[in-house]
XYZ file of C-alpha atoms in Angstrom:
328
model
C 19.468 22.978 8.247
C 16.272 23.618 6.793
C 15.081 21.061 4.377
C 12.936 21.648 1.343
C 11.385 19.691 -1.742
C 9.769 20.897 -4.967
C 6.205 20.466 -5.644
C 3.818 20.929 -8.503
C 1.001 23.611 -7.913
C -1.860 24.460 -10.119
C -1.522 28.335 -9.686
C -4.933 28.921 -11.581
C -7.057 26.883 -13.955
C -4.915 25.920 -16.906
C -1.570 27.299 -15.378
C 0.825 25.052 -13.358
C 4.126 25.931 -11.721
C 6.764 24.050 -9.599
C 7.401 25.545 -6.141
C 9.788 25.158 -3.537
C 8.309 24.003 -0.271
C 9.811 23.507 3.035
C 9.987 19.941 4.348
C 9.571 19.289 7.995
C 11.610 16.583 9.826
C 9.553 13.434 10.367
C 8.430 12.980 13.933
C 7.393 9.779 15.814
C 5.208 7.663 13.631
C 6.051 9.611 10.461
C 8.007 8.945 7.407
C 10.251 11.018 4.906
C 9.572 9.530 1.353
C 11.814 10.350 -1.732
C 9.474 10.293 -4.902
C 10.501 7.752 -7.865
C 7.556 8.061 -9.864
C 3.921 9.933 -9.801
C 1.191 9.405 -12.272
C -1.326 11.903 -13.774
C -4.942 10.669 -13.710
C -6.356 11.905 -17.129
C -9.811 11.849 -15.676
C -9.950 13.691 -12.235
C -6.641 15.445 -12.413
C -7.197 17.085 -15.854
C -10.710 17.815 -14.403
C -9.063 19.809 -11.625
C -6.368 21.345 -14.176
C -9.181 22.749 -16.343
C -11.005 24.336 -13.140
C -14.042 21.909 -13.685
C -14.712 20.933 -10.040
C -18.177 22.099 -8.976
C -18.147 24.255 -5.986
C -20.678 21.909 -4.391
C -18.120 19.177 -4.795
C -15.101 20.791 -3.269
C -14.988 19.094 -0.034
C -15.653 15.617 -1.707
C -13.044 16.185 -4.236
C -10.135 16.898 -1.930
C -7.264 14.636 -2.172
C -5.791 13.253 0.967
C -2.653 15.358 0.985
C -3.991 18.365 -0.890
C -2.669 21.985 -0.099
C -4.734 24.896 -1.175
C -8.267 25.148 -2.457
C -10.231 24.569 -5.666
C -9.990 25.962 -8.303
C -6.460 27.365 -7.146
C -3.744 27.699 -6.156
C -3.942 23.923 -5.293
C -1.494 21.198 -4.953
C -3.486 18.026 -6.404
C -2.612 14.499 -7.203
C -2.674 10.981 -5.648
C -0.605 8.644 -7.480
C 2.585 8.775 -5.892
C 5.545 6.155 -5.496
C 8.729 6.644 -3.435
C 11.239 5.183 -1.060
C 11.360 5.444 2.622
C 14.272 7.558 3.663
C 13.542 7.960 7.350
C 10.872 6.495 9.741
C 10.117 3.171 11.327
C 12.553 0.250 10.877
C 9.906 -1.844 9.162
C 9.592 0.605 6.327
C 12.870 2.185 6.062
C 14.345 1.460 2.492
C 11.024 0.170 1.347
C 9.282 1.212 -1.872
C 5.926 2.404 -1.177
C 2.710 4.061 -2.642
C 0.837 6.979 -1.273
C -1.921 9.177 -2.265
C 0.374 12.115 -2.651
C 0.558 15.088 -5.120
C 3.505 15.254 -7.294
C 6.280 16.346 -5.162
C 10.018 15.389 -4.865
C 10.060 14.346 -1.133
C 7.290 14.611 1.613
C 6.639 13.496 5.269
C 3.301 11.780 6.071
C 2.237 9.465 8.772
C 3.680 5.953 8.365
C 0.042 4.524 8.100
C -0.457 6.599 5.091
C 1.911 4.596 2.896
C 1.348 1.031 1.622
C 4.645 -1.231 0.946
C 4.696 -2.228 -2.700
C 5.153 -5.879 -3.148
C 8.682 -6.991 -4.169
C 7.410 -8.478 -7.443
C 5.896 -5.007 -8.542
C 8.114 -2.681 -10.255
C 7.869 0.993 -8.859
C 7.236 2.298 -12.265
C 4.252 0.103 -12.564
C 2.956 0.942 -9.079
C 1.739 4.347 -9.878
C -1.350 2.470 -11.323
C -2.191 1.455 -7.761
C -5.050 4.195 -7.323
C -6.540 3.298 -10.711
C -6.586 -0.456 -9.970
C -7.964 0.230 -6.750
C -10.861 2.066 -8.316
C -11.458 -0.948 -10.537
C -11.398 -3.304 -7.393
C -14.123 -1.287 -5.810
C -16.077 -1.126 -8.877
C -16.025 -5.019 -9.093
C -17.044 -5.304 -5.405
C -20.019 -2.966 -6.298
C -20.865 -4.799 -9.593
C -20.466 -8.356 -8.217
C -20.097 -10.163 -11.591
C -20.844 -13.826 -12.090
C -19.266 -16.680 -13.678
C -20.300 -16.803 -17.389
C -21.646 -13.153 -17.315
C -21.743 -11.135 -20.478
C -20.082 -7.816 -19.753
C -19.230 -4.684 -21.711
C -16.694 -2.006 -20.431
C -17.591 1.229 -21.997
C -14.694 3.780 -22.309
C -11.247 2.724 -22.562
C -9.620 5.171 -20.258
C -7.500 4.307 -17.133
C -10.271 3.042 -15.175
C -12.047 1.321 -17.954
C -9.157 -0.426 -18.924
C -8.205 -1.498 -15.353
C -11.877 -2.633 -14.977
C -11.654 -4.865 -18.225
C -8.115 -6.272 -17.093
C -9.512 -7.512 -13.732
C -12.576 -8.860 -15.368
C -10.661 -10.763 -17.914
C -9.491 -12.965 -15.149
C -13.087 -14.054 -14.133
C -14.010 -17.542 -15.644
C -16.310 -18.060 -18.298
C -16.876 -14.404 -18.576
C -17.350 -12.622 -22.062
C -15.532 -9.169 -21.565
C -15.498 -6.611 -24.425
C -13.696 -3.175 -24.127
C -16.007 -0.649 -26.046
C -14.275 2.688 -27.241
C -14.445 4.786 -30.518
C -10.618 5.018 -30.551
C -9.352 2.093 -32.895
C -5.964 2.525 -31.203
C -7.472 0.976 -27.927
C -7.827 -2.316 -29.709
C -4.077 -2.933 -28.962
C -4.464 -2.259 -25.249
C -7.359 -4.494 -25.153
C -5.228 -7.329 -26.830
C -2.455 -6.532 -24.220
C -4.963 -7.213 -21.435
C -6.554 -10.218 -22.816
C -10.016 -8.874 -23.587
C -12.292 -8.227 -26.575
C -12.613 -4.951 -28.093
C -15.280 -3.121 -30.281
C -16.337 0.099 -31.525
C -19.435 1.389 -29.893
C -21.627 0.686 -33.092
C -20.166 -2.987 -33.299
C -20.483 -3.914 -29.503
C -22.060 -7.234 -28.490
C -25.522 -6.500 -26.803
C -27.572 -8.775 -24.448
C -25.111 -7.927 -21.617
C -25.827 -8.960 -18.033
C -23.680 -5.901 -16.723
C -22.218 -2.839 -18.734
C -19.568 -0.841 -16.656
C -19.594 2.772 -18.119
C -16.289 4.891 -17.891
C -16.318 7.034 -20.833
C -17.825 10.234 -19.013
C -19.785 10.925 -22.125
C -23.641 10.977 -22.534
C -23.518 9.013 -25.872
C -21.453 6.299 -23.866
C -23.865 6.131 -21.180
C -26.977 5.918 -23.487
C -25.130 3.262 -25.383
C -24.492 1.327 -22.282
C -28.045 0.975 -21.571
C -28.566 -0.033 -25.128
C -26.420 -3.041 -24.651
C -28.124 -4.591 -21.529
C -29.969 -7.612 -21.558
C -33.506 -7.392 -19.732
C -32.868 -6.682 -16.199
C -29.259 -5.920 -16.818
C -27.245 -3.263 -14.829
C -25.116 -0.472 -15.881
C -22.551 0.404 -13.272
C -21.474 4.055 -13.608
C -17.800 5.034 -12.987
C -17.902 8.247 -14.913
C -17.817 11.458 -12.878
C -18.800 14.390 -14.782
C -17.796 17.230 -12.566
C -19.866 20.519 -13.381
C -21.424 19.098 -16.750
C -25.112 18.058 -16.662
C -25.884 14.760 -18.378
C -29.125 13.531 -20.079
C -29.935 10.064 -19.809
C -32.530 8.254 -22.040
C -35.034 6.655 -19.504
C -37.947 6.580 -21.738
C -38.554 3.630 -24.568
C -37.677 0.300 -23.196
C -36.007 1.398 -20.059
C -38.730 0.425 -17.815
C -40.418 -2.452 -19.500
C -37.072 -3.980 -19.579
C -36.534 -3.245 -15.890
C -32.836 -1.994 -16.512
C -30.837 -0.622 -13.675
C -28.396 2.087 -13.247
C -26.295 2.502 -10.207
C -23.181 4.606 -9.155
C -19.848 3.288 -7.880
C -17.180 5.611 -6.263
C -13.967 5.150 -4.667
C -14.375 7.330 -1.904
C -15.946 4.655 0.160
C -15.484 1.176 0.349
C -18.359 -1.104 -1.296
C -21.126 -1.595 1.166
C -21.114 -5.251 0.265
C -17.609 -5.472 1.640
C -17.691 -2.715 4.306
C -18.213 -4.961 7.260
C -14.865 -7.066 6.543
C -12.639 -5.022 4.386
C -10.909 -1.722 4.908
C -9.524 1.046 2.551
C -6.093 -0.489 3.388
C -7.257 -4.035 2.258
C -8.413 -2.454 -1.011
C -5.161 -0.873 -1.753
C -3.058 -3.782 -0.673
C -5.002 -6.028 -3.196
C -4.716 -3.436 -6.105
C -1.012 -3.447 -5.321
C -0.763 -7.306 -5.474
C -2.807 -7.245 -8.907
C -0.025 -4.941 -10.295
C 2.321 -8.033 -10.575
C 0.813 -8.641 -13.814
C 2.998 -7.178 -16.645
C 0.191 -6.954 -18.723
C -0.846 -3.787 -16.942
C 2.023 -2.085 -18.307
C -0.147 -1.275 -21.348
C -2.064 1.178 -19.293
C 1.185 3.610 -19.134
C 0.993 5.649 -22.286
C 3.605 8.457 -21.929
C 6.237 9.834 -19.498
C 7.893 13.019 -18.559
C 10.455 14.302 -16.152
C 9.002 16.211 -13.018
C 10.438 19.479 -14.000
C 8.539 19.230 -17.461
C 4.979 18.828 -15.794
C 4.045 22.879 -16.254
C 4.451 22.337 -19.901
C 3.138 18.777 -20.110
C -0.198 18.904 -18.158
C -1.887 21.546 -20.431
C -1.613 19.198 -23.424
C -2.876 16.333 -21.167
C -5.787 18.250 -20.185
C -6.596 19.123 -23.865
C -6.326 15.432 -25.061
C -3.172 16.008 -27.075
C -1.962 13.284 -27.472
C -4.843 11.200 -26.334
C -3.661 8.461 -23.879
C -3.949 6.661 -20.481
C -1.863 7.135 -17.408
C 1.052 9.547 -17.720
C 3.887 8.716 -15.647
C 6.080 11.254 -14.037
C 9.841 10.359 -13.637
C 11.897 11.950 -10.728
C 15.750 12.454 -10.699
C 15.745 9.468 -8.303
C 13.372 7.451 -10.244
C 14.186 3.880 -11.168
C 12.121 0.829 -12.831
């Protein structure tokens, strides 16, 4: 009997739909996973939904199990938590994380899934991809004990970075965002909060994750001499102006990028993608990270829900998608 699954597709920019899709039987070294939860990234995924991926970045922006091509039709996504129904004995029945789009069931190589630790609820594990980005950012940034740090932009990535930085001893961490409601998230994560105009300066490190010109300019203003802005924002097809006049040179400021597509060069010789993701899942044992889930809908509601998310109404962090088989 032919098996099938249901998958969310972007038919064209701004228009999504759920399609039936054939499901192959798993072969040797493959697993069949039934999805419990998936997550919508309000940054990258909404950019894809709006059709904002530049043609020059089509290859770089491909998700590991993407079907179709930008700008559409395309099946896109990379925050998926499910249970293995068929496959090797070591994985059978395990809850796993996979960089797979929004789909009810799927077949992938066994090495494409990462077991979720027993002390991490499946409903929280959808954050693994975002926390993995934060891990790589901190590998790139290499903060030191006692550093004065600001994280500008309290979206999913910025909040994840702030949450991890809050565990460093002696570090002053301030989450900076114009949205007052983010103060509650900062408090839940155990870090400080400030409006951009009131943020503490003389920072050794500023992590920028607001994806705005104003946020990047303010990040430079918050630096101490010889400080560094680590740029995590990705602007898609937008051109961004950066104020490199005034005191930029005399204060010997640094702007450097970080990107989750490659393991940090400082760790590349001894850490792999699998190491990074496994670490991210271990860190999700902290229940404080539940503050990064700000909404939920059923899978069948995605075609109606994603346009509102892409439009920023309501504003929020990770939007979790619940499947019929979902459980906490």
